[in-house]
PDB file of C-alpha atoms in Angstrom:
ATOM      1  CA  GLY Q   1      12.501  -6.944   5.943  1.00 68.00           C
ATOM      2  CA  GLN Q   2      11.315  -7.872   2.506  1.00 72.00           C
ATOM      3  CA  GLN Q   3      13.785  -9.537   0.199  1.00 84.00           C
ATOM      4  CA  VAL Q   4      13.492  -9.985  -3.525  1.00 89.00           C
ATOM      5  CA  MET Q   5      15.927 -12.444  -5.023  1.00 92.00           C
ATOM      6  CA  GLN Q   6      16.576 -13.190  -8.651  1.00 96.00           C
ATOM      7  CA  ILE Q   7      18.283 -16.134 -10.245  1.00 96.00           C
ATOM      8  CA  PRO Q   8      20.495 -16.543 -12.023  1.00 96.00           C
ATOM      9  CA  GLN Q   9      22.758 -13.626 -11.231  1.00 94.00           C
ATOM     10  CA  TYR Q  10      24.449 -13.903 -14.633  1.00 95.00           C
ATOM     11  CA  GLN Q  11      23.530 -15.709 -17.819  1.00 96.00           C
ATOM     12  CA  HIS Q  12      25.481 -16.062 -21.029  1.00 96.00           C
ATOM     13  CA  VAL Q  13      23.523 -17.391 -23.985  1.00 97.00           C
ATOM     14  CA  GLN Q  14      24.241 -17.923 -27.652  1.00 97.00           C
ATOM     15  CA  GLU Q  15      22.193 -15.664 -29.886  1.00 97.00           C
ATOM     16  CA  GLY Q  16      18.988 -17.454 -30.749  1.00 97.00           C
ATOM     17  CA  GLU Q  17      18.793 -19.403 -27.497  1.00 98.00           C
ATOM     18  CA  ASP Q  18      16.085 -18.805 -24.952  1.00 98.00           C
ATOM     19  CA  PHE Q  19      16.615 -17.106 -21.589  1.00 98.00           C
ATOM     20  CA  THR Q  20      14.661 -17.114 -18.343  1.00 98.00           C
ATOM     21  CA  THR Q  21      15.127 -15.163 -15.129  1.00 98.00           C
ATOM     22  CA  TYR Q  22      13.230 -15.952 -11.953  1.00 98.00           C
ATOM     23  CA  CYS Q  23      12.179 -13.556  -9.224  1.00 97.00           C
ATOM     24  CA  ASN Q  24      11.240 -14.673  -5.710  1.00 96.00           C
ATOM     25  CA  SER Q  25       9.887 -12.486  -2.946  1.00 93.00           C
ATOM     26  CA  SER Q  26       9.908 -13.294   0.751  1.00 90.00           C
ATOM     27  CA  THR Q  27       6.446 -11.730   1.022  1.00 90.00           C
ATOM     28  CA  THR Q  28       3.279 -11.707  -1.062  1.00 91.00           C
ATOM     29  CA  LEU Q  29       3.233  -8.905  -3.601  1.00 90.00           C
ATOM     30  CA  SER Q  30       0.228  -6.886  -4.704  1.00 87.00           C
ATOM     31  CA  ASN Q  31       1.954  -6.378  -8.031  1.00 88.00           C
ATOM     32  CA  ILE Q  32       5.308  -6.911  -9.654  1.00 92.00           C
ATOM     33  CA  GLN Q  33       7.163  -4.862 -12.202  1.00 92.00           C
ATOM     34  CA  TRP Q  34      10.021  -5.666 -14.543  1.00 95.00           C
ATOM     35  CA  TYR Q  35      12.734  -3.291 -15.685  1.00 94.00           C
ATOM     36  CA  LYS Q  36      15.624  -3.543 -18.123  1.00 96.00           C
ATOM     37  CA  GLN Q  37      18.874  -1.687 -17.669  1.00 94.00           C
ATOM     38  CA  ARG Q  38      21.263  -1.561 -20.597  1.00 94.00           C
ATOM     39  CA  PRO Q  39      24.986  -1.309 -19.839  1.00 89.00           C
ATOM     40  CA  GLY Q  40      25.720   2.265 -18.804  1.00 84.00           C
ATOM     41  CA  GLY Q  41      22.044   3.180 -18.883  1.00 87.00           C
ATOM     42  CA  HIS Q  42      19.171   3.581 -16.492  1.00 87.00           C
ATOM     43  CA  PRO Q  43      16.362   1.143 -15.724  1.00 90.00           C
ATOM     44  CA  VAL Q  44      13.473   1.215 -18.173  1.00 91.00           C
ATOM     45  CA  PHE Q  45      10.006   0.001 -17.261  1.00 89.00           C
ATOM     46  CA  LEU Q  46       8.900  -3.082 -19.174  1.00 94.00           C
ATOM     47  CA  ILE Q  47       5.677  -4.295 -17.620  1.00 92.00           C
ATOM     48  CA  GLN Q  48       3.551  -4.618 -14.515  1.00 90.00           C
ATOM     49  CA  LEU Q  49       1.686  -7.771 -13.441  1.00 92.00           C
ATOM     50  CA  VAL Q  50      -1.134  -7.578 -10.944  1.00 90.00           C
ATOM     51  CA  LYS Q  51      -3.272 -10.719 -11.030  1.00 93.00           C
ATOM     52  CA  SER Q  52      -2.409 -14.115  -9.596  1.00 95.00           C
ATOM     53  CA  GLY Q  53      -1.218 -16.407 -12.393  1.00 96.00           C
ATOM     54  CA  GLU Q  54      -1.150 -13.560 -14.896  1.00 96.00           C
ATOM     55  CA  VAL Q  55       0.806 -14.050 -18.115  1.00 97.00           C
ATOM     56  CA  LYS Q  56       1.655 -11.187 -20.434  1.00 97.00           C
ATOM     57  CA  LYS Q  57       3.601 -11.148 -23.658  1.00 97.00           C
ATOM     58  CA  GLN Q  58       5.592  -8.460 -25.392  1.00 96.00           C
ATOM     59  CA  LYS Q  59       6.876  -9.822 -28.686  1.00 97.00           C
ATOM     60  CA  ARG Q  60       9.582 -12.307 -27.666  1.00 98.00           C
ATOM     61  CA  LEU Q  61       9.221 -11.561 -23.935  1.00 98.00           C
ATOM     62  CA  THR Q  62       6.803 -13.516 -21.741  1.00 98.00           C
ATOM     63  CA  PHE Q  63       6.137 -12.402 -18.184  1.00 98.00           C
ATOM     64  CA  GLN Q  64       4.431 -14.544 -15.578  1.00 98.00           C
ATOM     65  CA  PHE Q  65       3.179 -13.833 -12.068  1.00 97.00           C
ATOM     66  CA  GLY Q  66       2.925 -16.808  -9.748  1.00 97.00           C
ATOM     67  CA  GLU Q  67      -0.319 -18.105  -8.310  1.00 96.00           C
ATOM     68  CA  ALA Q  68       0.790 -17.213  -4.793  1.00 95.00           C
ATOM     69  CA  LYS Q  69       1.979 -13.788  -5.974  1.00 94.00           C
ATOM     70  CA  LYS Q  70       5.399 -14.366  -4.463  1.00 94.00           C
ATOM     71  CA  ASN Q  71       7.310 -15.185  -7.621  1.00 96.00           C
ATOM     72  CA  SER Q  72       7.558 -14.128 -11.208  1.00 98.00           C
ATOM     73  CA  SER Q  73       9.503 -14.977 -14.314  1.00 98.00           C
ATOM     74  CA  LEU Q  74      10.646 -13.348 -17.505  1.00 98.00           C
ATOM     75  CA  HIS Q  75      11.290 -15.547 -20.511  1.00 98.00           C
ATOM     76  CA  ILE Q  76      12.913 -14.341 -23.709  1.00 98.00           C
ATOM     77  CA  THR Q  77      12.539 -16.487 -26.792  1.00 98.00           C
ATOM     78  CA  ALA Q  78      15.316 -16.565 -29.388  1.00 98.00           C
ATOM     79  CA  THR Q  79      17.540 -13.952 -27.779  1.00 98.00           C
ATOM     80  CA  GLN Q  80      19.105 -11.195 -29.823  1.00 97.00           C
ATOM     81  CA  THR Q  81      22.113  -9.011 -29.090  1.00 96.00           C
ATOM     82  CA  THR Q  82      19.725  -6.154 -28.361  1.00 96.00           C
ATOM     83  CA  ASP Q  83      18.463  -8.108 -25.358  1.00 97.00           C
ATOM     84  CA  VAL Q  84      21.767  -7.572 -23.541  1.00 97.00           C
ATOM     85  CA  GLY Q  85      21.381  -5.881 -20.190  1.00 96.00           C
ATOM     86  CA  THR Q  86      20.353  -6.449 -16.609  1.00 96.00           C
ATOM     87  CA  TYR Q  87      16.769  -7.364 -15.880  1.00 97.00           C
ATOM     88  CA  PHE Q  88      15.283  -6.379 -12.539  1.00 96.00           C
ATOM     89  CA  CYS Q  89      12.009  -7.328 -10.978  1.00 95.00           C
ATOM     90  CA  ALA Q  90      10.527  -4.928  -8.446  1.00 91.00           C
ATOM     91  CA  GLY Q  91       7.652  -4.996  -6.045  1.00 87.00           C
ATOM     92  CA  PRO Q  92       6.043  -2.911  -3.331  1.00 82.00           C
ATOM     93  CA  GLY Q  93       8.352  -2.859  -0.357  1.00 74.00           C
ATOM     94  CA  GLY Q  94       6.336  -0.955   2.159  1.00 70.00           C
ATOM     95  CA  TYR Q  95       4.516   2.350   2.203  1.00 67.00           C
ATOM     96  CA  GLN Q  96       5.186   4.067  -1.088  1.00 66.00           C
ATOM     97  CA  LYS Q  97       8.375   2.085  -1.627  1.00 76.00           C
ATOM     98  CA  VAL Q  98       9.473  -0.167  -4.430  1.00 82.00           C
ATOM     99  CA  THR Q  99      12.016  -2.877  -3.678  1.00 85.00           C
ATOM    100  CA  PHE Q 100      14.195  -4.083  -6.504  1.00 90.00           C
ATOM    101  CA  GLY Q 101      15.375  -7.608  -7.027  1.00 92.00           C
ATOM    102  CA  THR Q 102      19.038  -8.462  -7.202  1.00 92.00           C
ATOM    103  CA  GLY Q 103      18.947  -8.471 -10.999  1.00 94.00           C
ATOM    104  CA  THR Q 104      19.993 -10.898 -13.719  1.00 96.00           C
ATOM    105  CA  LYS Q 105      22.654  -9.798 -16.135  1.00 96.00           C
ATOM    106  CA  LEU Q 106      22.170 -11.225 -19.603  1.00 97.00           C
ATOM    107  CA  GLN Q 107      25.003 -11.500 -22.077  1.00 97.00           C
ATOM    108  CA  VAL Q 108      24.211 -12.629 -25.615  1.00 97.00           C
ATOM    109  CA  ILE Q 109      27.017 -14.101 -27.665  1.00 96.00           C
ATOM    110  CA  PRO Q 110      26.625 -13.383 -31.400  1.00 93.00           C
TER     111      PRO Q 110
ATOM    112  CA  GLY L   1       6.248   7.379 -21.927  1.00 63.00           C
ATOM    113  CA  ALA L   2       6.935   9.844 -19.177  1.00 68.00           C
ATOM    114  CA  VAL L   3      10.322  11.508 -19.073  1.00 86.00           C
ATOM    115  CA  VAL L   4      12.466  12.151 -16.046  1.00 90.00           C
ATOM    116  CA  SER L   5      15.464  14.399 -16.486  1.00 93.00           C
ATOM    117  CA  GLN L   6      18.429  14.096 -14.162  1.00 94.00           C
ATOM    118  CA  HIS L   7      21.574  16.153 -14.175  1.00 94.00           C
ATOM    119  CA  PRO L   8      24.418  16.381 -14.081  1.00 96.00           C
ATOM    120  CA  SER L   9      25.131  13.026 -15.688  1.00 93.00           C
ATOM    121  CA  ARG L  10      28.669  13.003 -14.396  1.00 94.00           C
ATOM    122  CA  VAL L  11      30.464  15.020 -11.745  1.00 96.00           C
ATOM    123  CA  ILE L  12      33.964  14.897 -10.346  1.00 96.00           C
ATOM    124  CA  CYS L  13      34.606  16.791  -7.169  1.00 96.00           C
ATOM    125  CA  LYS L  14      37.188  17.193  -4.454  1.00 96.00           C
ATOM    126  CA  SER L  15      36.752  15.585  -1.095  1.00 96.00           C
ATOM    127  CA  GLY L  16      34.904  17.874   1.316  1.00 96.00           C
ATOM    128  CA  THR L  17      32.848  19.694  -1.283  1.00 97.00           C
ATOM    129  CA  SER L  18      29.084  19.419  -1.777  1.00 97.00           C
ATOM    130  CA  VAL L  19      27.358  18.252  -4.930  1.00 97.00           C
ATOM    131  CA  LYS L  20      23.743  18.859  -5.935  1.00 97.00           C
ATOM    132  CA  ILE L  21      21.879  16.510  -8.260  1.00 97.00           C
ATOM    133  CA  GLU L  22      18.562  17.529  -9.803  1.00 97.00           C
ATOM    134  CA  CYS L  23      15.711  15.291 -10.856  1.00 95.00           C
ATOM    135  CA  ARG L  24      12.796  16.670 -12.868  1.00 94.00           C
ATOM    136  CA  SER L  25       9.645  15.037 -14.131  1.00 91.00           C
ATOM    137  CA  LEU L  26       9.093  16.723 -17.479  1.00 90.00           C
ATOM    138  CA  ASP L  27       5.572  15.786 -18.481  1.00 84.00           C
ATOM    139  CA  PHE L  28       3.815  14.709 -15.315  1.00 83.00           C
ATOM    140  CA  GLN L  29       3.562  15.752 -11.708  1.00 85.00           C
ATOM    141  CA  ALA L  30       5.298  13.537  -9.208  1.00 84.00           C
ATOM    142  CA  THR L  31       4.310  13.880  -5.592  1.00 83.00           C
ATOM    143  CA  THR L  32       6.770  11.144  -4.804  1.00 88.00           C
ATOM    144  CA  MET L  33      10.266  10.684  -6.126  1.00 92.00           C
ATOM    145  CA  PHE L  34      12.863   8.177  -5.095  1.00 93.00           C
ATOM    146  CA  TRP L  35      16.622   8.330  -4.866  1.00 95.00           C
ATOM    147  CA  TYR L  36      18.668   5.207  -5.417  1.00 94.00           C
ATOM    148  CA  ARG L  37      22.307   4.379  -5.259  1.00 95.00           C
ATOM    149  CA  GLN L  38      23.756   1.721  -7.498  1.00 91.00           C
ATOM    150  CA  PHE L  39      27.192   0.206  -7.114  1.00 86.00           C
ATOM    151  CA  PRO L  40      28.843  -1.435 -10.136  1.00 83.00           C
ATOM    152  CA  LYS L  41      27.136  -4.683 -11.108  1.00 79.00           C
ATOM    153  CA  LYS L  42      24.711  -4.348  -8.220  1.00 84.00           C
ATOM    154  CA  SER L  43      21.041  -3.704  -7.814  1.00 88.00           C
ATOM    155  CA  LEU L  44      19.427  -0.396  -6.955  1.00 89.00           C
ATOM    156  CA  MET L  45      19.498   0.450  -3.290  1.00 91.00           C
ATOM    157  CA  LEU L  46      16.756   2.807  -2.171  1.00 91.00           C
ATOM    158  CA  MET L  47      18.232   5.694  -0.226  1.00 94.00           C
ATOM    159  CA  ALA L  48      15.206   7.835   0.439  1.00 93.00           C
ATOM    160  CA  THR L  49      11.696   8.713  -0.609  1.00 91.00           C
ATOM    161  CA  SER L  50      11.183  12.334  -1.499  1.00 89.00           C
ATOM    162  CA  ASN L  51       7.730  13.749  -0.841  1.00 86.00           C
ATOM    163  CA  GLU L  52       6.627  17.079  -2.257  1.00 85.00           C
ATOM    164  CA  GLY L  53       6.135  19.630   0.472  1.00 84.00           C
ATOM    165  CA  SER L  54       7.317  17.453   3.312  1.00 85.00           C
ATOM    166  CA  LYS L  55      10.455  15.884   4.710  1.00 88.00           C
ATOM    167  CA  ALA L  56      12.057  12.992   2.925  1.00 91.00           C
ATOM    168  CA  THR L  57      11.901   9.516   4.375  1.00 91.00           C
ATOM    169  CA  TYR L  58      15.323   7.918   4.628  1.00 94.00           C
ATOM    170  CA  GLU L  59      16.126   4.245   4.597  1.00 91.00           C
ATOM    171  CA  GLN L  60      17.935   2.679   7.477  1.00 91.00           C
ATOM    172  CA  GLY L  61      21.639   3.374   7.378  1.00 92.00           C
ATOM    173  CA  VAL L  62      21.384   6.437   5.132  1.00 94.00           C
ATOM    174  CA  GLU L  63      22.629   9.621   6.788  1.00 94.00           C
ATOM    175  CA  LYS L  64      20.028  12.319   6.271  1.00 92.00           C
ATOM    176  CA  ASP L  65      22.467  15.076   7.192  1.00 94.00           C
ATOM    177  CA  LYS L  66      24.836  13.879   4.514  1.00 96.00           C
ATOM    178  CA  PHE L  67      22.300  13.270   1.760  1.00 96.00           C
ATOM    179  CA  LEU L  68      19.991  16.270   1.817  1.00 96.00           C
ATOM    180  CA  ILE L  69      16.802  15.907  -0.175  1.00 94.00           C
ATOM    181  CA  ASN L  70      14.501  18.724  -1.149  1.00 91.00           C
ATOM    182  CA  HIS L  71      11.249  18.253  -3.068  1.00 89.00           C
ATOM    183  CA  ALA L  72      10.149  21.818  -3.462  1.00 83.00           C
ATOM    184  CA  SER L  73       7.700  21.336  -6.325  1.00 88.00           C
ATOM    185  CA  LEU L  74       5.697  18.603  -8.014  1.00 88.00           C
ATOM    186  CA  THR L  75       8.299  18.317 -10.741  1.00 91.00           C
ATOM    187  CA  LEU L  76      11.626  18.791  -8.999  1.00 93.00           C
ATOM    188  CA  SER L  77      13.568  16.916  -6.348  1.00 94.00           C
ATOM    189  CA  THR L  78      17.203  17.542  -5.483  1.00 95.00           C
ATOM    190  CA  LEU L  79      19.778  15.426  -3.726  1.00 97.00           C
ATOM    191  CA  THR L  80      22.755  17.200  -2.207  1.00 97.00           C
ATOM    192  CA  VAL L  81      25.718  15.140  -1.142  1.00 97.00           C
ATOM    193  CA  THR L  82      27.322  17.256   1.552  1.00 96.00           C
ATOM    194  CA  SER L  83      31.019  17.117   2.399  1.00 96.00           C
ATOM    195  CA  ALA L  84      31.557  14.344  -0.118  1.00 96.00           C
ATOM    196  CA  HIS L  85      34.187  11.696   0.504  1.00 95.00           C
ATOM    197  CA  PRO L  86      35.635   9.060  -1.825  1.00 95.00           C
ATOM    198  CA  GLU L  87      33.329   6.405  -0.361  1.00 94.00           C
ATOM    199  CA  ASP L  88      30.372   8.453  -1.631  1.00 95.00           C
ATOM    200  CA  SER L  89      31.502   7.819  -5.191  1.00 95.00           C
ATOM    201  CA  SER L  90      28.706   5.924  -6.875  1.00 93.00           C
ATOM    202  CA  PHE L  91      25.963   6.016  -9.473  1.00 93.00           C
ATOM    203  CA  TYR L  92      22.921   7.877  -8.154  1.00 95.00           C
ATOM    204  CA  ILE L  93      19.571   7.465  -9.882  1.00 94.00           C
ATOM    205  CA  CYS L  94      16.291   9.193  -9.242  1.00 94.00           C
ATOM    206  CA  SER L  95      12.881   7.960 -10.202  1.00 92.00           C
ATOM    207  CA  ALA L  96       9.389   9.393 -10.212  1.00 89.00           C
ATOM    208  CA  ARG L  97       6.201   7.475  -9.748  1.00 82.00           C
ATOM    209  CA  GLU L  98       3.386   7.889 -12.255  1.00 77.00           C
ATOM    210  CA  TYR L  99      -0.017   6.519 -11.397  1.00 70.00           C
ATOM    211  CA  SER L 100      -2.311   5.354 -14.190  1.00 62.00           C
ATOM    212  CA  GLY L 101      -5.367   4.028 -12.486  1.00 60.00           C
ATOM    213  CA  LEU L 102      -6.150   2.379  -9.181  1.00 54.00           C
ATOM    214  CA  LEU L 103      -3.617  -0.405  -9.505  1.00 51.00           C
ATOM    215  CA  GLY L 104      -1.372   0.853 -12.211  1.00 64.00           C
ATOM    216  CA  GLU L 105       1.841   2.601 -11.447  1.00 70.00           C
ATOM    217  CA  LYS L 106       5.174   2.910 -13.094  1.00 77.00           C
ATOM    218  CA  LEU L 107       8.524   4.207 -12.090  1.00 82.00           C
ATOM    219  CA  PHE L 108      10.339   6.352 -14.599  1.00 87.00           C
ATOM    220  CA  PHE L 109      14.027   6.794 -14.045  1.00 89.00           C
ATOM    221  CA  GLY L 110      16.414   9.612 -14.644  1.00 90.00           C
ATOM    222  CA  SER L 111      19.555   8.834 -16.614  1.00 89.00           C
ATOM    223  CA  GLY L 112      21.658   8.760 -13.469  1.00 92.00           C
ATOM    224  CA  THR L 113      24.600  10.709 -12.102  1.00 94.00           C
ATOM    225  CA  GLN L 114      28.044   9.194 -11.809  1.00 94.00           C
ATOM    226  CA  LEU L 115      29.710  10.867  -8.848  1.00 95.00           C
ATOM    227  CA  SER L 116      33.453  10.572  -8.430  1.00 95.00           C
ATOM    228  CA  VAL L 117      35.004  12.081  -5.326  1.00 96.00           C
ATOM    229  CA  LEU L 118      38.748  12.548  -5.446  1.00 95.00           C
TER     230      LEU L 118
END
């Protein structure tokens, strides 16, 4: 079945440093979504990418969808302590389903 | 954004009892809702897809007789953990799909239910 892997699994960064998480799917995706889950909280939708090679920005966050639509990345510039949490990518995993990536847990050291 | 309400947020029960978790979409109609299980420091594992007015679709390895799902209306889905055992202790999260155009869709999540079975 479809697998969606994310690397790294964990990342500790000093506040102000940049951070990137990578998402790789075993199959081509029609779209990809990104979610953020704060410690003790529930996943919150961040963005959806649909087009091959698409790049979208939200303030310090830059999202990219690969040309082959099998990978994606999330880059955070100048991390802040509010960026702490686990970031998940997610893509269609069959009829009506959404398959979540393994997640990247970000820890920001003040 | 859309709001999904899930409760209870936390429940502690004795082994052998049943627990019902409710998931409501508050400001949109959701023909499809999803139930996930999340273990500590792990990703979300899809348990089942709840379809309004029809039977739920369960993922492989999920016991449908143990995890009863009912989607009686366009805004409410319930998950009942029957005869709960300690190994059922976990964080359960529901989500509802909102469509916003031909290609646009988002999942909105409930706040989750931490189930502890003694």
